[in-house]
């Protein structure tokens, strides 16, 4: 007996003891493996003349033996050698699923099974013993893999003359909680095939029994058997639109793209003319666990007349729509076109650009007509859209600017830029924004108070990429974006400006003194009347904001880049009066006051103090 690799063993344990209610998916997994195996043989037949691919001889067969409690699934695909049986069935290929489980200790079995569609092993949810007999197209001999679960497996030679694989599941006995008998019913199998595997392009055959009443004998029947093909074999995207229900699209999506949830949006679109195609696109509800990592590969499956020629064609999707799953089927593409040629294919470029437009239009429509779902989508993929604006020097901002949203001070909800602009006050010329950790923290920044008081709306930027994206956009409908933390923010009346100017002149020496005290920490010190209840705030001069400094400092090469900070002092605040009274009389104390005010403002901005101990000591000194 051979041992499973430890990861596989864990996964098997999980399967065997699973409380997953959707155990029926095992059939879909085995059928799709069988179909892949036939596909593989078909590819090889394209270039190897010794292999004849005769459609008639390629099928999947399901047989039921109710009394022996067996389901037998046969395919005429590529088969596996003895080594392949070990390699493929002794180790789990999708180590990502266990990795995911490690990282998310609270994720339960249901998540992991549903999310990864764990393939062959899912059969252990319904079977207590599995036998796989296989003969590879490349080998003269056949082998049998057998296992009763985590204890291990055996691989032994067996008799099998035709190329392909036969999988026998020994179905578990019923328990109080679980009914396994149902999987031995023709009716169940027929409906599962219809539900999950109807589009499989090879026939899925089964001997189906028919009862006919015996003539003249009430209550007695003749039973005859007939070979039936259970699936329609028509790919779902080639059926008439009116024949396909939303549920069917959702089931197709889940099984084809390994998601456990229905997509938030299904888009089916086709075009004729320069490039004719049909595309079936899905927008997932959640980002896959590896979405924001470099392991994630974007792309649509590419078909030529119903035959898949590439699993992930990345040329069909721009990076900012990389979350879209789906496929495109075009009759204009040649079957054995090479990957290199494909990259330059004009048809493909046309299809890609039309799909991009379609995706954008559908997202905008969803934003307008189905806001709750759009917000859910946006929660999952906002970062990607915002990066899309920032990347490639802003080349794609036109496509994306209407799709992004931010929480704003107006109702504390997500708003689009268009909605913001529509609400702008008559005397307002710019779009205000502020960055910070949370909307709540930003709304309590000293510099937000006066702006909100004037009835202007502020966009709350809480993600690292946000401010970079807005800087790249620069304007929306001719309205510039303005950070409320920039030192040249101008919301004052002429009178107020006059007051500021005068105060600056009158207190020139004091300002200079504070500037010297805080040298190395701030670039500049200013008097302001834009603050209300707060004595001071930190703003920035120039392009780089304090928030951007924080983001950059987290990057490997971004450290050392500093925003030019300005300490603004509220000239109407009692603290300023205090400063004036100390100046020239008790300069030591004034210095300490300046340090503490600066330290407090730094903390409000969410920055860290160079020396918290000094800050605390200085504060204590001031008390007596
Ligand atoms: P996945 O299909 O996602 O790779 P599975 O655990 O379902 O994961 O299968 C592991 C591997 O075993 C497959 O990638 C394939 O190489 C092989 N395999 C499974 N079923 C068959 C089959 N019916 N015929 C040939 N190879 C198969």
PDB file of N, CA, C and O in Angstrom, residues 509-510 513-514 578-591:
ATOM      1  N   UNK A 509       7.908  87.303  13.184  1.00  0.00           N
ATOM      2  CA  UNK A 509       9.007  86.775  14.007  1.00  0.00           C
ATOM      3  C   UNK A 509       8.603  85.511  14.750  1.00  0.00           C
ATOM      4  O   UNK A 509       9.377  84.569  14.871  1.00  0.00           O
ATOM      5  N   UNK A 510       7.358  85.532  15.234  1.00  0.00           N
ATOM      6  CA  UNK A 510       6.850  84.359  15.939  1.00  0.00           C
ATOM      7  C   UNK A 510       6.836  83.135  15.005  1.00  0.00           C
ATOM      8  O   UNK A 510       7.289  82.043  15.360  1.00  0.00           O
ATOM      9  N   UNK A 513      10.181  81.848  14.418  1.00  0.00           N
ATOM     10  CA  UNK A 513      10.659  81.139  15.616  1.00  0.00           C
ATOM     11  C   UNK A 513      10.144  79.697  15.634  1.00  0.00           C
ATOM     12  O   UNK A 513      10.889  78.743  15.877  1.00  0.00           O
ATOM     13  N   UNK A 514       8.852  79.555  15.333  1.00  0.00           N
ATOM     14  CA  UNK A 514       8.265  78.199  15.361  1.00  0.00           C
ATOM     15  C   UNK A 514       8.864  77.351  14.235  1.00  0.00           C
ATOM     16  O   UNK A 514       9.162  76.167  14.398  1.00  0.00           O
ATOM     17  N   UNK A 578      -2.053  82.303  23.248  1.00  0.00           N
ATOM     18  CA  UNK A 578      -1.092  81.819  24.242  1.00  0.00           C
ATOM     19  C   UNK A 578       0.328  81.906  23.665  1.00  0.00           C
ATOM     20  O   UNK A 578       1.264  82.365  24.321  1.00  0.00           O
ATOM     21  N   UNK A 579       0.469  81.500  22.425  1.00  0.00           N
ATOM     22  CA  UNK A 579       1.792  81.520  21.797  1.00  0.00           C
ATOM     23  C   UNK A 579       2.332  82.934  21.750  1.00  0.00           C
ATOM     24  O   UNK A 579       3.496  83.198  22.041  1.00  0.00           O
ATOM     25  N   UNK A 580       1.416  83.836  21.336  1.00  0.00           N
ATOM     26  CA  UNK A 580       1.843  85.226  21.234  1.00  0.00           C
ATOM     27  C   UNK A 580       2.324  85.737  22.592  1.00  0.00           C
ATOM     28  O   UNK A 580       3.315  86.440  22.696  1.00  0.00           O
ATOM     29  N   UNK A 581       1.585  85.347  23.646  1.00  0.00           N
ATOM     30  CA  UNK A 581       1.937  85.877  24.964  1.00  0.00           C
ATOM     31  C   UNK A 581       3.253  85.292  25.490  1.00  0.00           C
ATOM     32  O   UNK A 581       3.946  85.910  26.272  1.00  0.00           O
ATOM     33  N   UNK A 582       3.576  84.071  25.027  1.00  0.00           N
ATOM     34  CA  UNK A 582       4.821  83.460  25.493  1.00  0.00           C
ATOM     35  C   UNK A 582       6.045  83.996  24.748  1.00  0.00           C
ATOM     36  O   UNK A 582       7.155  84.037  25.277  1.00  0.00           O
ATOM     37  N   UNK A 583       5.830  84.408  23.506  1.00  0.00           N
ATOM     38  CA  UNK A 583       6.932  84.761  22.623  1.00  0.00           C
ATOM     39  C   UNK A 583       7.748  85.918  23.192  1.00  0.00           C
ATOM     40  O   UNK A 583       7.215  86.980  23.511  1.00  0.00           O
ATOM     41  N   UNK A 584       9.046  85.690  23.390  1.00  0.00           N
ATOM     42  CA  UNK A 584       9.922  86.725  23.931  1.00  0.00           C
ATOM     43  C   UNK A 584       9.922  86.740  25.449  1.00  0.00           C
ATOM     44  O   UNK A 584      10.772  87.360  26.068  1.00  0.00           O
ATOM     45  N   UNK A 585       8.965  86.059  26.054  1.00  0.00           N
ATOM     46  CA  UNK A 585       8.910  86.046  27.525  1.00  0.00           C
ATOM     47  C   UNK A 585       9.355  84.706  28.072  1.00  0.00           C
ATOM     48  O   UNK A 585      10.147  84.626  28.985  1.00  0.00           O
ATOM     49  N   UNK A 586       8.793  83.647  27.492  1.00  0.00           N
ATOM     50  CA  UNK A 586       9.198  82.308  27.936  1.00  0.00           C
ATOM     51  C   UNK A 586       9.364  81.423  26.702  1.00  0.00           C
ATOM     52  O   UNK A 586       8.539  80.569  26.393  1.00  0.00           O
ATOM     53  N   UNK A 587      10.439  81.667  25.966  1.00  0.00           N
ATOM     54  CA  UNK A 587      10.648  80.968  24.697  1.00  0.00           C
ATOM     55  C   UNK A 587      10.790  79.459  24.866  1.00  0.00           C
ATOM     56  O   UNK A 587      10.406  78.686  23.987  1.00  0.00           O
ATOM     57  N   UNK A 588      11.327  79.035  25.996  1.00  0.00           N
ATOM     58  CA  UNK A 588      11.464  77.596  26.242  1.00  0.00           C
ATOM     59  C   UNK A 588      10.107  76.912  26.219  1.00  0.00           C
ATOM     60  O   UNK A 588       9.910  75.877  25.605  1.00  0.00           O
ATOM     61  N   UNK A 589       9.165  77.561  26.913  1.00  0.00           N
ATOM     62  CA  UNK A 589       7.827  76.992  26.991  1.00  0.00           C
ATOM     63  C   UNK A 589       7.153  77.043  25.612  1.00  0.00           C
ATOM     64  O   UNK A 589       6.448  76.108  25.208  1.00  0.00           O
ATOM     65  N   UNK A 590       7.389  78.126  24.898  1.00  0.00           N
ATOM     66  CA  UNK A 590       6.811  78.255  23.558  1.00  0.00           C
ATOM     67  C   UNK A 590       7.295  77.123  22.655  1.00  0.00           C
ATOM     68  O   UNK A 590       6.528  76.535  21.894  1.00  0.00           O
ATOM     69  N   UNK A 591       8.578  76.821  22.783  1.00  0.00           N
ATOM     70  CA  UNK A 591       9.132  75.720  21.986  1.00  0.00           C
ATOM     71  C   UNK A 591       8.393  74.420  22.274  1.00  0.00           C
ATOM     72  O   UNK A 591       8.024  73.671  21.374  1.00  0.00           O
TER      73      UNK A 591
END
